[in-house]
PDB file of C-alpha atoms and ligand atoms in Angstrom:
ATOM      1  CA  UNK A  20      78.232  24.312 -16.257  1.00 97.00           C
ATOM      2  CA  UNK A  21      77.244  20.896 -14.843  1.00 98.00           C
ATOM      3  CA  UNK A  22      77.405  18.020 -17.315  1.00 99.00           C
ATOM      4  CA  UNK A  23      74.220  15.946 -16.988  1.00 99.00           C
ATOM      5  CA  UNK A  24      73.590  12.344 -18.095  1.00 99.00           C
ATOM      6  CA  UNK A  25      70.000  11.123 -18.308  1.00 98.00           C
ATOM      7  CA  UNK A  26      69.427   7.359 -17.957  1.00 98.00           C
ATOM      8  CA  UNK A  27      66.295   6.001 -19.628  1.00 98.00           C
ATOM      9  CA  UNK A  28      64.617   2.718 -20.520  1.00 96.00           C
ATOM     10  CA  UNK A  29      61.420   3.593 -22.370  1.00 95.00           C
ATOM     11  CA  UNK A  30      59.295   6.373 -23.786  1.00 97.00           C
ATOM     12  CA  UNK A  31      61.276   9.206 -22.278  1.00 98.00           C
ATOM     13  CA  UNK A  32      58.549  11.748 -21.519  1.00 98.00           C
ATOM     14  CA  UNK A  33      60.518  12.890 -18.468  1.00 98.00           C
ATOM     15  CA  UNK A  34      63.601  13.283 -20.681  1.00 98.00           C
ATOM     16  CA  UNK A  35      61.437  15.387 -23.019  1.00 98.00           C
ATOM     17  CA  UNK A  36      60.336  17.559 -20.082  1.00 98.00           C
ATOM     18  CA  UNK A  37      64.029  18.160 -19.279  1.00 99.00           C
ATOM     19  CA  UNK A  38      64.879  18.981 -22.906  1.00 98.00           C
ATOM     20  CA  UNK A  39      61.915  21.381 -23.108  1.00 98.00           C
ATOM     21  CA  UNK A  40      62.850  23.075 -19.824  1.00 98.00           C
ATOM     22  CA  UNK A  41      66.411  23.557 -21.078  1.00 98.00           C
ATOM     23  CA  UNK A  42      64.982  25.016 -24.313  1.00 98.00           C
ATOM     24  CA  UNK A  43      62.973  27.538 -22.268  1.00 98.00           C
ATOM     25  CA  UNK A  44      66.134  28.600 -20.436  1.00 98.00           C
ATOM     26  CA  UNK A  45      65.069  27.006 -17.151  1.00 98.00           C
ATOM     27  CA  UNK A  46      68.298  25.022 -16.606  1.00 98.00           C
ATOM     28  CA  UNK A  47      70.908  27.736 -17.241  1.00 98.00           C
ATOM     29  CA  UNK A  48      73.754  26.020 -15.385  1.00 98.00           C
ATOM     30  CA  UNK A  49      73.405  22.517 -16.833  1.00 98.00           C
ATOM     31  CA  UNK A  50      74.104  20.894 -20.184  1.00 98.00           C
ATOM     32  CA  UNK A  51      72.702  17.534 -21.322  1.00 98.00           C
ATOM     33  CA  UNK A  52      75.911  15.721 -22.233  1.00 98.00           C
ATOM     34  CA  UNK A  53      74.580  12.161 -22.641  1.00 98.00           C
ATOM     35  CA  UNK A  54      71.421  10.082 -22.773  1.00 98.00           C
ATOM     36  CA  UNK A  55      72.078   6.453 -21.874  1.00 98.00           C
ATOM     37  CA  UNK A  56      69.456   3.783 -22.486  1.00 98.00           C
ATOM     38  CA  UNK A  57      69.244   0.264 -21.085  1.00 96.00           C
ATOM     39  CA  UNK A  58      67.585  -0.808 -24.331  1.00 95.00           C
ATOM     40  CA  UNK A  59      68.427  -0.034 -27.981  1.00 96.00           C
ATOM     41  CA  UNK A  60      64.703   0.306 -28.813  1.00 96.00           C
ATOM     42  CA  UNK A  61      63.767   2.995 -26.289  1.00 97.00           C
ATOM     43  CA  UNK A  62      61.936   5.905 -27.930  1.00 98.00           C
ATOM     44  CA  UNK A  63      63.833   8.136 -25.505  1.00 98.00           C
ATOM     45  CA  UNK A  64      66.898   7.662 -27.761  1.00 98.00           C
ATOM     46  CA  UNK A  65      65.014   9.286 -30.661  1.00 98.00           C
ATOM     47  CA  UNK A  66      64.015  12.201 -28.435  1.00 98.00           C
ATOM     48  CA  UNK A  67      67.676  12.678 -27.448  1.00 98.00           C
ATOM     49  CA  UNK A  68      68.916  12.461 -31.042  1.00 98.00           C
ATOM     50  CA  UNK A  69      66.277  15.022 -32.130  1.00 98.00           C
ATOM     51  CA  UNK A  70      67.619  17.363 -29.463  1.00 98.00           C
ATOM     52  CA  UNK A  71      71.228  16.812 -30.576  1.00 98.00           C
ATOM     53  CA  UNK A  72      72.254  15.031 -27.361  1.00 98.00           C
ATOM     54  CA  UNK A  73      74.861  12.218 -27.693  1.00 98.00           C
ATOM     55  CA  UNK A  74      73.256   8.808 -27.082  1.00 98.00           C
ATOM     56  CA  UNK A  75      74.653   5.573 -25.676  1.00 98.00           C
ATOM     57  CA  UNK A  76      73.177   2.126 -25.051  1.00 98.00           C
ATOM     58  CA  UNK A  77      74.221   0.033 -22.076  1.00 97.00           C
ATOM     59  CA  UNK A  78      72.098  -3.007 -22.824  1.00 96.00           C
ATOM     60  CA  UNK A  79      71.159  -5.047 -19.754  1.00 92.00           C
ATOM     61  CA  UNK A  80      71.206  -8.153 -21.987  1.00 93.00           C
ATOM     62  CA  UNK A  81      74.961  -7.783 -22.525  1.00 96.00           C
ATOM     63  CA  UNK A  82      75.677  -8.237 -18.806  1.00 96.00           C
ATOM     64  CA  UNK A  83      75.126 -11.154 -16.474  1.00 95.00           C
ATOM     65  CA  UNK A  84      73.991  -9.023 -13.516  1.00 95.00           C
ATOM     66  CA  UNK A  85      72.823  -5.555 -12.524  1.00 94.00           C
ATOM     67  CA  UNK A  86      76.213  -5.120 -10.831  1.00 96.00           C
ATOM     68  CA  UNK A  87      78.167  -5.795 -14.034  1.00 97.00           C
ATOM     69  CA  UNK A  88      75.927  -3.391 -15.921  1.00 96.00           C
ATOM     70  CA  UNK A  89      76.384  -0.749 -13.203  1.00 97.00           C
ATOM     71  CA  UNK A  90      80.184  -1.014 -13.380  1.00 97.00           C
ATOM     72  CA  UNK A  91      80.103  -0.487 -17.165  1.00 97.00           C
ATOM     73  CA  UNK A  92      77.692   2.413 -16.774  1.00 98.00           C
ATOM     74  CA  UNK A  93      79.817   4.071 -14.097  1.00 98.00           C
ATOM     75  CA  UNK A  94      82.907   3.822 -16.330  1.00 98.00           C
ATOM     76  CA  UNK A  95      80.984   5.445 -19.204  1.00 98.00           C
ATOM     77  CA  UNK A  96      79.734   8.280 -16.964  1.00 98.00           C
ATOM     78  CA  UNK A  97      83.296   8.959 -15.781  1.00 98.00           C
ATOM     79  CA  UNK A  98      84.613   8.894 -19.362  1.00 98.00           C
ATOM     80  CA  UNK A  99      82.012  11.488 -20.347  1.00 98.00           C
ATOM     81  CA  UNK A 100      82.934  13.748 -17.421  1.00 98.00           C
ATOM     82  CA  UNK A 101      79.416  13.627 -15.972  1.00 98.00           C
ATOM     83  CA  UNK A 102      78.612  15.648 -12.816  1.00 98.00           C
ATOM     84  CA  UNK A 103      74.917  14.764 -12.371  1.00 99.00           C
ATOM     85  CA  UNK A 104      73.136  11.511 -13.214  1.00 98.00           C
ATOM     86  CA  UNK A 105      69.357  11.671 -13.719  1.00 98.00           C
ATOM     87  CA  UNK A 106      67.286   8.477 -13.662  1.00 98.00           C
ATOM     88  CA  UNK A 107      64.255   9.318 -15.804  1.00 98.00           C
ATOM     89  CA  UNK A 108      62.249   6.125 -16.105  1.00 95.00           C
ATOM     90  CA  UNK A 109      65.318   3.904 -15.756  1.00 95.00           C
ATOM     91  CA  UNK A 110      63.956   0.447 -14.989  1.00 92.00           C
ATOM     92  CA  UNK A 111      66.923  -1.363 -13.408  1.00 92.00           C
ATOM     93  CA  UNK A 112      68.169  -1.140  -9.855  1.00 89.00           C
ATOM     94  CA  UNK A 113      71.724   0.143  -9.989  1.00 93.00           C
ATOM     95  CA  UNK A 114      74.190  -1.199  -7.437  1.00 94.00           C
ATOM     96  CA  UNK A 115      76.418   0.551  -4.888  1.00 96.00           C
ATOM     97  CA  UNK A 116      79.298   1.171  -7.328  1.00 97.00           C
ATOM     98  CA  UNK A 117      77.321   4.007  -8.971  1.00 98.00           C
ATOM     99  CA  UNK A 118      76.125   5.542  -5.700  1.00 97.00           C
ATOM    100  CA  UNK A 119      79.683   5.543  -4.355  1.00 97.00           C
ATOM    101  CA  UNK A 120      80.980   7.210  -7.532  1.00 98.00           C
ATOM    102  CA  UNK A 121      78.229   9.873  -7.420  1.00 98.00           C
ATOM    103  CA  UNK A 122      77.264  10.571  -3.787  1.00 97.00           C
ATOM    104  CA  UNK A 123      74.235  12.919  -3.674  1.00 97.00           C
ATOM    105  CA  UNK A 124      74.662  13.469  -7.400  1.00 98.00           C
ATOM    106  CA  UNK A 125      72.113  10.969  -8.739  1.00 98.00           C
ATOM    107  CA  UNK A 126      68.504  12.143  -8.975  1.00 98.00           C
ATOM    108  CA  UNK A 127      65.537   9.794  -9.522  1.00 98.00           C
ATOM    109  CA  UNK A 128      61.893  10.515 -10.283  1.00 98.00           C
ATOM    110  CA  UNK A 129      59.371   8.107  -8.756  1.00 98.00           C
ATOM    111  CA  UNK A 130      55.645   8.226  -9.588  1.00 98.00           C
ATOM    112  CA  UNK A 131      54.254   8.081  -6.021  1.00 98.00           C
ATOM    113  CA  UNK A 132      54.609   9.888  -2.714  1.00 98.00           C
ATOM    114  CA  UNK A 133      57.567   8.035  -1.164  1.00 98.00           C
ATOM    115  CA  UNK A 134      57.558   6.182   1.257  1.00 98.00           C
ATOM    116  CA  UNK A 135      54.265   4.904  -0.244  1.00 98.00           C
ATOM    117  CA  UNK A 136      54.266   2.539  -3.225  1.00 98.00           C
ATOM    118  CA  UNK A 137      58.017   2.314  -3.734  1.00 98.00           C
ATOM    119  CA  UNK A 138      60.920  -0.115  -3.417  1.00 95.00           C
ATOM    120  CA  UNK A 139      61.976  -3.155  -5.418  1.00 90.00           C
ATOM    121  CA  UNK A 140      59.332  -4.290  -7.944  1.00 90.00           C
ATOM    122  CA  UNK A 141      57.445  -0.990  -7.701  1.00 95.00           C
ATOM    123  CA  UNK A 142      58.056   0.834 -10.952  1.00 95.00           C
ATOM    124  CA  UNK A 143      56.166   2.204 -13.944  1.00 95.00           C
ATOM    125  CA  UNK A 144      52.512   1.229 -14.198  1.00 97.00           C
ATOM    126  CA  UNK A 145      52.788  -1.183 -11.219  1.00 97.00           C
ATOM    127  CA  UNK A 146      53.060   1.813  -8.899  1.00 98.00           C
ATOM    128  CA  UNK A 147      49.692   3.167 -10.033  1.00 98.00           C
ATOM    129  CA  UNK A 148      48.041  -0.291  -9.946  1.00 98.00           C
ATOM    130  CA  UNK A 149      49.115  -0.599  -6.314  1.00 98.00           C
ATOM    131  CA  UNK A 150      47.918   2.882  -5.368  1.00 98.00           C
ATOM    132  CA  UNK A 151      44.486   2.270  -6.939  1.00 98.00           C
ATOM    133  CA  UNK A 152      44.184  -1.196  -5.367  1.00 98.00           C
ATOM    134  CA  UNK A 153      45.004   0.273  -1.941  1.00 98.00           C
ATOM    135  CA  UNK A 154      42.301   2.913  -2.347  1.00 98.00           C
ATOM    136  CA  UNK A 155      44.386   5.998  -1.546  1.00 98.00           C
ATOM    137  CA  UNK A 156      42.722   9.301  -2.514  1.00 98.00           C
ATOM    138  CA  UNK A 157      45.941  11.130  -3.361  1.00 98.00           C
ATOM    139  CA  UNK A 158      49.152   9.955  -4.938  1.00 98.00           C
ATOM    140  CA  UNK A 159      51.810  12.035  -6.665  1.00 98.00           C
ATOM    141  CA  UNK A 160      55.482  12.106  -7.509  1.00 98.00           C
ATOM    142  CA  UNK A 161      58.784  12.307  -5.655  1.00 98.00           C
ATOM    143  CA  UNK A 162      62.180  13.454  -6.855  1.00 98.00           C
ATOM    144  CA  UNK A 163      64.981  12.237  -4.609  1.00 98.00           C
ATOM    145  CA  UNK A 164      68.686  11.597  -4.393  1.00 98.00           C
ATOM    146  CA  UNK A 165      69.626   7.967  -4.950  1.00 98.00           C
ATOM    147  CA  UNK A 166      71.267   6.132  -2.063  1.00 97.00           C
ATOM    148  CA  UNK A 167      72.133   2.462  -1.529  1.00 94.00           C
ATOM    149  CA  UNK A 168      68.569   1.936  -0.275  1.00 94.00           C
ATOM    150  CA  UNK A 169      66.165   1.488  -3.239  1.00 94.00           C
ATOM    151  CA  UNK A 170      63.837   4.574  -3.361  1.00 96.00           C
ATOM    152  CA  UNK A 171      65.092   5.471   0.131  1.00 96.00           C
ATOM    153  CA  UNK A 172      67.428   8.410  -0.518  1.00 98.00           C
ATOM    154  CA  UNK A 173      66.897  12.019   0.646  1.00 98.00           C
ATOM    155  CA  UNK A 174      63.752  13.630  -0.818  1.00 98.00           C
ATOM    156  CA  UNK A 175      64.227  16.807  -2.869  1.00 98.00           C
ATOM    157  CA  UNK A 176      60.689  17.660  -4.050  1.00 98.00           C
ATOM    158  CA  UNK A 177      57.219  16.077  -3.845  1.00 98.00           C
ATOM    159  CA  UNK A 178      53.822  16.969  -5.257  1.00 99.00           C
ATOM    160  CA  UNK A 179      50.446  15.431  -4.479  1.00 99.00           C
ATOM    161  CA  UNK A 180      47.972  14.596  -7.256  1.00 99.00           C
ATOM    162  CA  UNK A 181      44.306  13.721  -6.737  1.00 98.00           C
ATOM    163  CA  UNK A 182      42.936  10.286  -7.584  1.00 98.00           C
ATOM    164  CA  UNK A 183      39.539  10.534  -9.283  1.00 98.00           C
ATOM    165  CA  UNK A 184      36.663   8.041  -9.499  1.00 97.00           C
ATOM    166  CA  UNK A 185      37.079   5.699 -12.473  1.00 97.00           C
ATOM    167  CA  UNK A 186      40.854   6.179 -12.724  1.00 98.00           C
ATOM    168  CA  UNK A 187      42.744   3.398 -14.478  1.00 98.00           C
ATOM    169  CA  UNK A 188      46.497   2.937 -13.910  1.00 98.00           C
ATOM    170  CA  UNK A 189      47.135   4.523 -17.326  1.00 98.00           C
ATOM    171  CA  UNK A 190      44.942   7.563 -16.652  1.00 98.00           C
ATOM    172  CA  UNK A 191      46.473   8.094 -13.227  1.00 98.00           C
ATOM    173  CA  UNK A 192      50.010   7.677 -14.620  1.00 98.00           C
ATOM    174  CA  UNK A 193      49.370  10.386 -17.197  1.00 98.00           C
ATOM    175  CA  UNK A 194      47.859  12.805 -14.640  1.00 98.00           C
ATOM    176  CA  UNK A 195      50.812  12.327 -12.276  1.00 98.00           C
ATOM    177  CA  UNK A 196      53.263  12.902 -15.109  1.00 98.00           C
ATOM    178  CA  UNK A 197      51.508  16.071 -16.312  1.00 98.00           C
ATOM    179  CA  UNK A 198      50.815  17.611 -12.915  1.00 98.00           C
ATOM    180  CA  UNK A 199      53.903  16.502 -11.019  1.00 98.00           C
ATOM    181  CA  UNK A 200      56.799  14.600 -12.668  1.00 98.00           C
ATOM    182  CA  UNK A 201      57.332  16.845 -15.680  1.00 98.00           C
ATOM    183  CA  UNK A 202      57.479  19.907 -13.384  1.00 98.00           C
ATOM    184  CA  UNK A 203      59.423  18.527 -10.417  1.00 98.00           C
ATOM    185  CA  UNK A 204      62.233  16.824 -12.305  1.00 98.00           C
ATOM    186  CA  UNK A 205      63.418  19.863 -14.336  1.00 99.00           C
ATOM    187  CA  UNK A 206      63.131  22.028 -11.218  1.00 98.00           C
ATOM    188  CA  UNK A 207      65.258  19.636  -9.140  1.00 99.00           C
ATOM    189  CA  UNK A 208      67.872  19.364 -11.892  1.00 99.00           C
ATOM    190  CA  UNK A 209      68.030  23.134 -12.188  1.00 98.00           C
ATOM    191  CA  UNK A 210      68.403  23.569  -8.408  1.00 98.00           C
ATOM    192  CA  UNK A 211      71.231  21.002  -8.374  1.00 98.00           C
ATOM    193  CA  UNK A 212      73.053  22.737 -11.225  1.00 98.00           C
ATOM    194  CA  UNK A 213      72.698  26.088  -9.431  1.00 98.00           C
ATOM    195  CA  UNK A 214      74.329  24.546  -6.334  1.00 98.00           C
ATOM    196  CA  UNK A 215      71.156  25.191  -4.320  1.00 98.00           C
ATOM    197  CA  UNK A 216      70.565  21.718  -2.862  1.00 98.00           C
ATOM    198  CA  UNK A 217      72.175  21.158   0.527  1.00 98.00           C
ATOM    199  CA  UNK A 218      72.010  17.650   1.967  1.00 98.00           C
ATOM    200  CA  UNK A 219      72.334  16.947   5.690  1.00 98.00           C
ATOM    201  CA  UNK A 220      71.661  13.261   6.388  1.00 96.00           C
ATOM    202  CA  UNK A 221      68.126  12.637   5.117  1.00 97.00           C
ATOM    203  CA  UNK A 222      67.197  16.307   4.942  1.00 98.00           C
ATOM    204  CA  UNK A 223      67.546  18.330   1.747  1.00 98.00           C
ATOM    205  CA  UNK A 224      67.387  22.116   2.118  1.00 98.00           C
ATOM    206  CA  UNK A 225      66.829  24.427  -0.817  1.00 98.00           C
ATOM    207  CA  UNK A 226      69.111  27.445  -0.511  1.00 98.00           C
ATOM    208  CA  UNK A 227      67.931  30.944  -1.536  1.00 92.00           C
TER     209      UNK A 227
HETATM  210  C1  GAR B  26      57.703   7.584 -15.096  1.00 78.67           C
HETATM  211  O1  GAR B  26      56.393   7.629 -14.590  1.00 78.67           O
HETATM  212  C2  GAR B  26      58.708   7.464 -13.974  1.00 78.67           C
HETATM  213  O2  GAR B  26      58.343   8.164 -12.821  1.00 78.67           O
HETATM  214  C3  GAR B  26      58.660   5.976 -13.713  1.00 78.67           C
HETATM  215  O3  GAR B  26      58.588   5.393 -15.004  1.00 78.67           O
HETATM  216  C4  GAR B  26      57.935   6.299 -15.910  1.00 78.67           C
HETATM  217  C5  GAR B  26      58.834   6.529 -17.103  1.00 78.67           C
HETATM  218  O4  GAR B  26      58.213   7.280 -18.088  1.00 78.67           O
HETATM  219  N1  GAR B  26      59.813   5.549 -12.958  1.00 78.67           N
HETATM  220  C6  GAR B  26      59.778   4.584 -12.042  1.00 78.67           C
HETATM  221  O5  GAR B  26      58.787   3.936 -11.784  1.00 78.67           O
HETATM  222  C7  GAR B  26      61.098   4.341 -11.304  1.00 78.67           C
HETATM  223  N2  GAR B  26      60.874   3.584 -10.106  1.00 78.67           N
HETATM  224  P1  GAR B  26      59.038   8.071 -19.199  1.00 78.67           P
HETATM  225  O6  GAR B  26      59.999   7.091 -19.865  1.00 78.67           O
HETATM  226  O7  GAR B  26      57.976   8.534 -20.162  1.00 78.67           O
HETATM  227  O8  GAR B  26      59.745   9.222 -18.537  1.00 78.67           O
END
């Protein structure tokens, strides 16, 4: 059984999708061992507590830099015996210390088709504002392994979602969550826990 930690900063709808998938028996080889929030007020913490998952807060305000926060976070993950780290709406860029401790064992969900609308400063609603301002007709979601390069790690799964006339960033965000993020993230986590993701450089193969 892989021990999974989910890192969150806000509402936690992707965390909820993971909890629900586990409840339906779709992640048989993984257990949610910790939910760690960058803020004590994140609603995601309530979702975790309701599901009986141990919660922790690593508050960005208690550290002078992202690096210091990452070192504390990495120590906590090690203490909890974590095998897989899932970034589910985690809003800080984590530094190399975490990537080196968990090579090809950190999974992020991004609300666009990488390499479009990604990188530093492109998170949450900003991603959808940029996609709409650019005028693209499809966007979507990407689940990928985290590397030292922000949003640049090997891609595991992607799904395209149509942009419709009159879309606002909020409407588009919701459609991408419903049609793509909430499906892709549990699937990727399940594949990881089953040992079915093989990484060769940038290329991720899904084993039968
Ligand atoms: C999600 O759309 C997620 O893809 C995005 O933040 C939202 C969090 O929602 N993540 C990023 O933009 C990371 N670059 P949630 O807290 O309801 O899961």
